[in-house]
Amino acid sequence: MDDLFNNDALPVHVGIIMDGNGRWAKKRNLLRTNGHTEGLKRAKEIAKAASDIGLKFLTFYVFSTENWKRTEQEVGFLMNLIHSYLLKEFDFCKYNNVRVRMLGDKSRLPENVRKDINQIEKDTENLTGLTICLAINYGGRDEIIRGVKKLIAEGKTESEISEESISKSFDVPELPDVDLLIRTGGEKRLSNFLMWHSAYAELLFSDTLWPDYYKEEFFKDIGEFQKRSRRFGAVPV
Ligand code: IPE
Ligand code: IPE
Ligand code: MG
């Protein structure tokens, strides 16, 4: 894989919008839910690959604040998938030194999912390798609103409102800005993902449907990121 990207210039934080599960299934005359099951396998593959290369932060968009609009059956399936998956991942995390954090509003999640998340966050809190953030019932705008409400509840004054204090009010306060944002599935939009953290992200849109997104493409995308010229508003000298 060494020829696909340079291991000495990795992005710090990669965010992934895993889109295209339903279309992947439809193409094969399967149920949309089969697409989610297959998509979970790719998420595990990419998580392992990210850990192996030494990435520090990886965020997966698992379920958006808008995804409740889907059928009860699909929503129920996704919540069960998260539940059965999280319970089994502790060994993977321990073995690979992976910490798990959740982004999003836990209050609307089913009790069993909330419990699993709290458990895996606690069990992995001292692990120091890759941090995997799972964005579940996550909306970029919702995160900002909840953060600002927290600051108000803490009695912060106008002079204490800054980029730093707002960032610190989020679900994972230490989560750095996104360097590379990948969206599979062909759509070219952010769908409310990490609105604050992606202010200067490099955007990469892939036509590959998520269940077909293997680690080779991930490595190629990191290589593509490394060719970009990031200026952050300045004029290069
Ligand atoms: C992404 O795949 C997974 C989730 C949003 C949970 P989709 O389910 O959106 O798949 P498409 O976009 O309909 O193909
Ligand atoms: C974004 O995909 C959400 C996740 C991948 C979890 P969607 O399929 O929900 O986004 P839209 O509806 O195409 O914008
Ligand atoms: Mg979609």
JSON list of N, CA, C and O and ligand atoms in Angstrom, two decimals, residues 17-23 32 36 67 70 74 183-185 187 189 191, ligand 3:
[
{"chain": "A", "resi": 17, "resn": "ILE", "atom": "N", "xyz": [-18.77, 10.09, 5.29]},
{"chain": "A", "resi": 17, "resn": "ILE", "atom": "CA", "xyz": [-20.22, 9.97, 5.11]},
{"chain": "A", "resi": 17, "resn": "ILE", "atom": "C", "xyz": [-20.43, 8.69, 4.30]},
{"chain": "A", "resi": 17, "resn": "ILE", "atom": "O", "xyz": [-20.16, 8.64, 3.10]},
{"chain": "A", "resi": 18, "resn": "MET", "atom": "N", "xyz": [-20.87, 7.66, 5.01]},
{"chain": "A", "resi": 18, "resn": "MET", "atom": "CA", "xyz": [-20.98, 6.33, 4.38]},
{"chain": "A", "resi": 18, "resn": "MET", "atom": "C", "xyz": [-22.32, 6.24, 3.67]},
{"chain": "A", "resi": 18, "resn": "MET", "atom": "O", "xyz": [-23.31, 5.80, 4.25]},
{"chain": "A", "resi": 19, "resn": "ASP", "atom": "N", "xyz": [-22.36, 6.66, 2.42]},
{"chain": "A", "resi": 19, "resn": "ASP", "atom": "CA", "xyz": [-23.65, 6.71, 1.72]},
{"chain": "A", "resi": 19, "resn": "ASP", "atom": "C", "xyz": [-23.69, 5.70, 0.57]},
{"chain": "A", "resi": 19, "resn": "ASP", "atom": "O", "xyz": [-22.67, 5.39, -0.03]},
{"chain": "A", "resi": 20, "resn": "GLY", "atom": "N", "xyz": [-24.90, 5.20, 0.31]},
{"chain": "A", "resi": 20, "resn": "GLY", "atom": "CA", "xyz": [-25.08, 4.32, -0.86]},
{"chain": "A", "resi": 20, "resn": "GLY", "atom": "C", "xyz": [-25.46, 2.89, -0.52]},
{"chain": "A", "resi": 20, "resn": "GLY", "atom": "O", "xyz": [-25.54, 2.04, -1.41]},
{"chain": "A", "resi": 21, "resn": "ASN", "atom": "N", "xyz": [-25.72, 2.60, 0.75]},
{"chain": "A", "resi": 21, "resn": "ASN", "atom": "CA", "xyz": [-26.08, 1.23, 1.15]},
{"chain": "A", "resi": 21, "resn": "ASN", "atom": "C", "xyz": [-27.37, 0.76, 0.47]},
{"chain": "A", "resi": 21, "resn": "ASN", "atom": "O", "xyz": [-27.47, -0.36, -0.01]},
{"chain": "A", "resi": 22, "resn": "GLY", "atom": "N", "xyz": [-28.37, 1.65, 0.47]},
{"chain": "A", "resi": 22, "resn": "GLY", "atom": "CA", "xyz": [-29.67, 1.28, -0.10]},
{"chain": "A", "resi": 22, "resn": "GLY", "atom": "C", "xyz": [-29.56, 1.00, -1.59]},
{"chain": "A", "resi": 22, "resn": "GLY", "atom": "O", "xyz": [-30.10, 0.01, -2.09]},
{"chain": "A", "resi": 23, "resn": "ARG", "atom": "N", "xyz": [-28.85, 1.87, -2.30]},
{"chain": "A", "resi": 23, "resn": "ARG", "atom": "CA", "xyz": [-28.71, 1.68, -3.76]},
{"chain": "A", "resi": 23, "resn": "ARG", "atom": "C", "xyz": [-27.89, 0.42, -4.08]},
{"chain": "A", "resi": 23, "resn": "ARG", "atom": "O", "xyz": [-28.16, -0.28, -5.04]},
{"chain": "A", "resi": 32, "resn": "ARG", "atom": "N", "xyz": [-32.99, -3.00, 1.37]},
{"chain": "A", "resi": 32, "resn": "ARG", "atom": "CA", "xyz": [-32.10, -1.91, 1.79]},
{"chain": "A", "resi": 32, "resn": "ARG", "atom": "C", "xyz": [-31.30, -2.31, 3.03]},
{"chain": "A", "resi": 32, "resn": "ARG", "atom": "O", "xyz": [-30.12, -1.97, 3.18]},
{"chain": "A", "resi": 36, "resn": "HIS", "atom": "N", "xyz": [-27.18, -2.22, 4.52]},
{"chain": "A", "resi": 36, "resn": "HIS", "atom": "CA", "xyz": [-26.60, -1.72, 5.79]},
{"chain": "A", "resi": 36, "resn": "HIS", "atom": "C", "xyz": [-25.70, -2.78, 6.43]},
{"chain": "A", "resi": 36, "resn": "HIS", "atom": "O", "xyz": [-24.64, -2.46, 6.98]},
{"chain": "A", "resi": 67, "resn": "ASN", "atom": "N", "xyz": [-32.33, 11.14, 9.61]},
{"chain": "A", "resi": 67, "resn": "ASN", "atom": "CA", "xyz": [-32.62, 9.76, 9.22]},
{"chain": "A", "resi": 67, "resn": "ASN", "atom": "C", "xyz": [-33.84, 9.15, 9.95]},
{"chain": "A", "resi": 67, "resn": "ASN", "atom": "O", "xyz": [-34.33, 8.09, 9.56]},
{"chain": "A", "resi": 70, "resn": "ARG", "atom": "N", "xyz": [-36.98, 8.01, 7.93]},
{"chain": "A", "resi": 70, "resn": "ARG", "atom": "CA", "xyz": [-37.09, 6.73, 7.20]},
{"chain": "A", "resi": 70, "resn": "ARG", "atom": "C", "xyz": [-38.16, 5.85, 7.84]},
{"chain": "A", "resi": 70, "resn": "ARG", "atom": "O", "xyz": [-38.66, 6.17, 8.92]},
{"chain": "A", "resi": 74, "resn": "GLU", "atom": "N", "xyz": [-36.83, 0.41, 8.85]},
{"chain": "A", "resi": 74, "resn": "GLU", "atom": "CA", "xyz": [-35.41, 0.66, 8.55]},
{"chain": "A", "resi": 74, "resn": "GLU", "atom": "C", "xyz": [-34.70, 1.27, 9.76]},
{"chain": "A", "resi": 74, "resn": "GLU", "atom": "O", "xyz": [-33.58, 0.87, 10.10]},
{"chain": "A", "resi": 183, "resn": "ARG", "atom": "N", "xyz": [-17.10, 11.44, 1.08]},
{"chain": "A", "resi": 183, "resn": "ARG", "atom": "CA", "xyz": [-18.50, 10.98, 0.96]},
{"chain": "A", "resi": 183, "resn": "ARG", "atom": "C", "xyz": [-18.58, 9.99, -0.19]},
{"chain": "A", "resi": 183, "resn": "ARG", "atom": "O", "xyz": [-18.24, 10.32, -1.32]},
{"chain": "A", "resi": 184, "resn": "THR", "atom": "N", "xyz": [-19.03, 8.80, 0.11]},
{"chain": "A", "resi": 184, "resn": "THR", "atom": "CA", "xyz": [-19.26, 7.81, -0.95]},
{"chain": "A", "resi": 184, "resn": "THR", "atom": "C", "xyz": [-20.68, 7.96, -1.46]},
{"chain": "A", "resi": 184, "resn": "THR", "atom": "O", "xyz": [-21.48, 8.73, -0.93]},
{"chain": "A", "resi": 185, "resn": "GLY", "atom": "N", "xyz": [-21.01, 7.22, -2.50]},
{"chain": "A", "resi": 185, "resn": "GLY", "atom": "CA", "xyz": [-22.40, 7.14, -2.97]},
{"chain": "A", "resi": 185, "resn": "GLY", "atom": "C", "xyz": [-22.79, 8.18, -4.00]},
{"chain": "A", "resi": 185, "resn": "GLY", "atom": "O", "xyz": [-23.94, 8.24, -4.42]},
{"chain": "A", "resi": 187, "resn": "GLU", "atom": "N", "xyz": [-23.38, 11.43, -4.12]},
{"chain": "A", "resi": 187, "resn": "GLU", "atom": "CA", "xyz": [-24.00, 12.74, -3.86]},
{"chain": "A", "resi": 187, "resn": "GLU", "atom": "C", "xyz": [-22.93, 13.73, -3.42]},
{"chain": "A", "resi": 187, "resn": "GLU", "atom": "O", "xyz": [-22.02, 13.38, -2.68]},
{"chain": "A", "resi": 189, "resn": "ARG", "atom": "N", "xyz": [-22.93, 16.53, -1.33]},
{"chain": "A", "resi": 189, "resn": "ARG", "atom": "CA", "xyz": [-23.44, 17.42, -0.28]},
{"chain": "A", "resi": 189, "resn": "ARG", "atom": "C", "xyz": [-22.98, 16.90, 1.07]},
{"chain": "A", "resi": 189, "resn": "ARG", "atom": "O", "xyz": [-22.53, 15.76, 1.19]},
{"chain": "A", "resi": 191, "resn": "SER", "atom": "N", "xyz": [-25.01, 17.00, 3.97]},
{"chain": "A", "resi": 191, "resn": "SER", "atom": "CA", "xyz": [-26.12, 16.41, 4.74]},
{"chain": "A", "resi": 191, "resn": "SER", "atom": "C", "xyz": [-25.95, 16.59, 6.25]},
{"chain": "A", "resi": 191, "resn": "SER", "atom": "O", "xyz": [-26.16, 15.66, 7.03]},
{"chain": "B", "resi": 3, "resn": "MG", "atom": "MG", "xyz": [-28.27, 7.95, 1.28]}
]
